[in-house]
Amino acid sequence: MSTTDIQINRNGRLAAIIGVVAAVVAVAFFVRHHGALDLVLGVVLLGIAGYQLFSAWDARTPLLVADDLGVRVRLGRVWQGIPWKELDEVEHLPRRSWWRDGRLVLLPEDDAAQLAALPASGRRQATITQKLYGAPFVVPLGLATVVAGGSRDLSSRLADLAGEDTTIVEIDPEIDPEIDTGVDGVDSGVGDESWSDEGPEPTRPIARESARDPFTDTAERPLLSASPTPTPLREPTVAVRSEVTRDFSTMGANALKLDQVDPVGSDDETHTGLPEADELRRPSFGGLPGEADGVTPIARPGEPVEPLVIEDLGPTPAPEPVIGPELAAARTRIGLTVDQLADRTRIRPHVIEAIEVDDFGPCGGDFYARGHLRTLARVLGVDAAPLLEHYSASYADAPIDARRVFEAELATGAGGPIRRMKGGPNWSVLAAAVMAIVLAWSVARLVLDGSATTPPPAPSLGSGSAGTGNPYGKLAPAVPVTITAAGGGTEVVVRDAGGDVVFSGSLAFGESKTLRASPPVRIQASDGSATVAVDGGKAAAVGKTGEAAQQTYTVN
């Protein structure tokens, strides 16, 4: 990220502290509970801890990134980019105190076009934001958020990035936003009494201040006074006739007319042609450019027009590609096309084609290139570690540039009117206050309550046969087990009832492996989409697609 870019993140440190404290208190409630109320409080605190720890983890991804191309805002897990030219206005309400939040509101020229480009989850998040703050694209500025570089000069930094394309407005925190205003936030003044024009001209009270052209309103409205009564009669004036004679050149196409005729009633006016009229009327010139006989049409009705061909920018192959050919060979081996692989990995086809020739420019940075390599290796059944090691040694060069990544995905919109920002509740302060009260009450309850009764020790098993090392006793007869990589390449480990590893290896997409093992059979897979059929039974997935999972199978 450039030093001039603006990035807003969640306050990960504060969320982590609150989450850890809430988790500790929740565990204390579970350990020393005396009734149902303690269990309920423990569950509530555990939920608060989970939410705060998730917020701390989510703080790694920005909520908003602004550069000289536009603004990219995150709605849940969905990004929406808006160029500066498509933003009508950006309103910045600074944070007034530690307990009063501010906010940054993006007002596109056409909200409907921006919302239509969002998926369903993004529209739901925008609807919630609309109900809370009165606009779909709002980022709160409070205890729960952090602005990179500080928020003191945020309006000026936004104005520098926006240039002349977008108006940056800084809302004065001292002005009540519910005051009835006229155009551009100025008091309409309906019903005000008039005052004398004598004295300094009053300055209109401005309800908000633009960061691009800041000013301070220091003038005061003068005292009201009665205006002088106008006389009912007008002062007499004397009419004077002036004789005017004009001599001017005839302009436009009329200057080329050889038969100049004076208009009726203009005997005192003299019309002269253009000095270059003779040069323009030369026979060898072939007429003026605007005349019909000198026009060469580009195309005529009914005749085909040669299409305009724009050369596509293809990938740039590396001199000696290593990573791409291995991925291309794996894709060809399992019989997938580039489009089919793109559908399975959610990676654009042109990015896959570029990766297959070791051109990682379309990936957008080292972070995304490594992620694409991991995804392709998982689906194609290739070990990702050597690929990543070779990429780090040969192609990794610079940190991620947010501007480069977001440049190709900025959205578009149309025009619209200026809207007012709706004041919403300070949710971060409200949540912090509720959690502080709950934590304080919980700690006080734990301290004041007596120590819980120590539970009696669990009876120990009597001395007897030590048994065998196998927890299941004698092994059952081995049965056939069939494992299929149905959703992508996967790493599989199979253990029998004795805990011995029967099989450990990789399966490519669509590959099957049949073996014999004593039930119950425990199977671990790096991709939960792998299916397992035991003793001829119905095949079932180990877990969720793309996630590591394990299951224990028995014979019905």
mmCIF file with all atom_site columns, C-alpha atoms in Angstrom, residues 7-12 59 61-64 144-148:
data_model
loop_
_atom_site.group_PDB
_atom_site.id
_atom_site.type_symbol
_atom_site.label_atom_id
_atom_site.label_alt_id
_atom_site.label_comp_id
_atom_site.label_asym_id
_atom_site.label_entity_id
_atom_site.label_seq_id
_atom_site.pdbx_PDB_ins_code
_atom_site.Cartn_x
_atom_site.Cartn_y
_atom_site.Cartn_z
_atom_site.occupancy
_atom_site.B_iso_or_equiv
_atom_site.pdbx_formal_charge
_atom_site.auth_seq_id
_atom_site.auth_comp_id
_atom_site.auth_asym_id
_atom_site.auth_atom_id
_atom_site.pdbx_PDB_model_num
ATOM 1  C CA . GLN A 1 7   ? -6.908  2.104  4.844  1.00 0.00 ? 7   GLN A CA 1
ATOM 2  C CA . ILE A 1 8   ? -9.466  1.532  7.611  1.00 0.00 ? 8   ILE A CA 1
ATOM 3  C CA . ASN A 1 9   ? -9.339  -1.701 9.645  1.00 0.00 ? 9   ASN A CA 1
ATOM 4  C CA . ARG A 1 10  ? -11.056 -3.108 12.688 1.00 0.00 ? 10  ARG A CA 1
ATOM 5  C CA . ASN A 1 11  ? -9.313  -2.539 16.023 1.00 0.00 ? 11  ASN A CA 1
ATOM 6  C CA . GLY A 1 12  ? -7.866  -6.028 16.309 1.00 0.00 ? 12  GLY A CA 1
ATOM 7  C CA . ALA A 1 59  ? -9.057  -7.124 11.392 1.00 0.00 ? 59  ALA A CA 1
ATOM 8  C CA . THR A 1 61  ? -8.611  -7.494 6.083  1.00 0.00 ? 61  THR A CA 1
ATOM 9  C CA . PRO A 1 62  ? -9.384  -3.768 5.625  1.00 0.00 ? 62  PRO A CA 1
ATOM 10 C CA . LEU A 1 63  ? -12.914 -2.406 5.763  1.00 0.00 ? 63  LEU A CA 1
ATOM 11 C CA . LEU A 1 64  ? -12.052 0.357  3.279  1.00 0.00 ? 64  LEU A CA 1
ATOM 12 C CA . ALA A 1 144 ? -13.788 -0.543 16.995 1.00 0.00 ? 144 ALA A CA 1
ATOM 13 C CA . THR A 1 145 ? -11.933 0.852  13.934 1.00 0.00 ? 145 THR A CA 1
ATOM 14 C CA . VAL A 1 146 ? -8.438  2.145  13.215 1.00 0.00 ? 146 VAL A CA 1
ATOM 15 C CA . VAL A 1 147 ? -7.403  4.488  10.376 1.00 0.00 ? 147 VAL A CA 1
ATOM 16 C CA . ALA A 1 148 ? -3.904  3.887  9.026  1.00 0.00 ? 148 ALA A CA 1
#
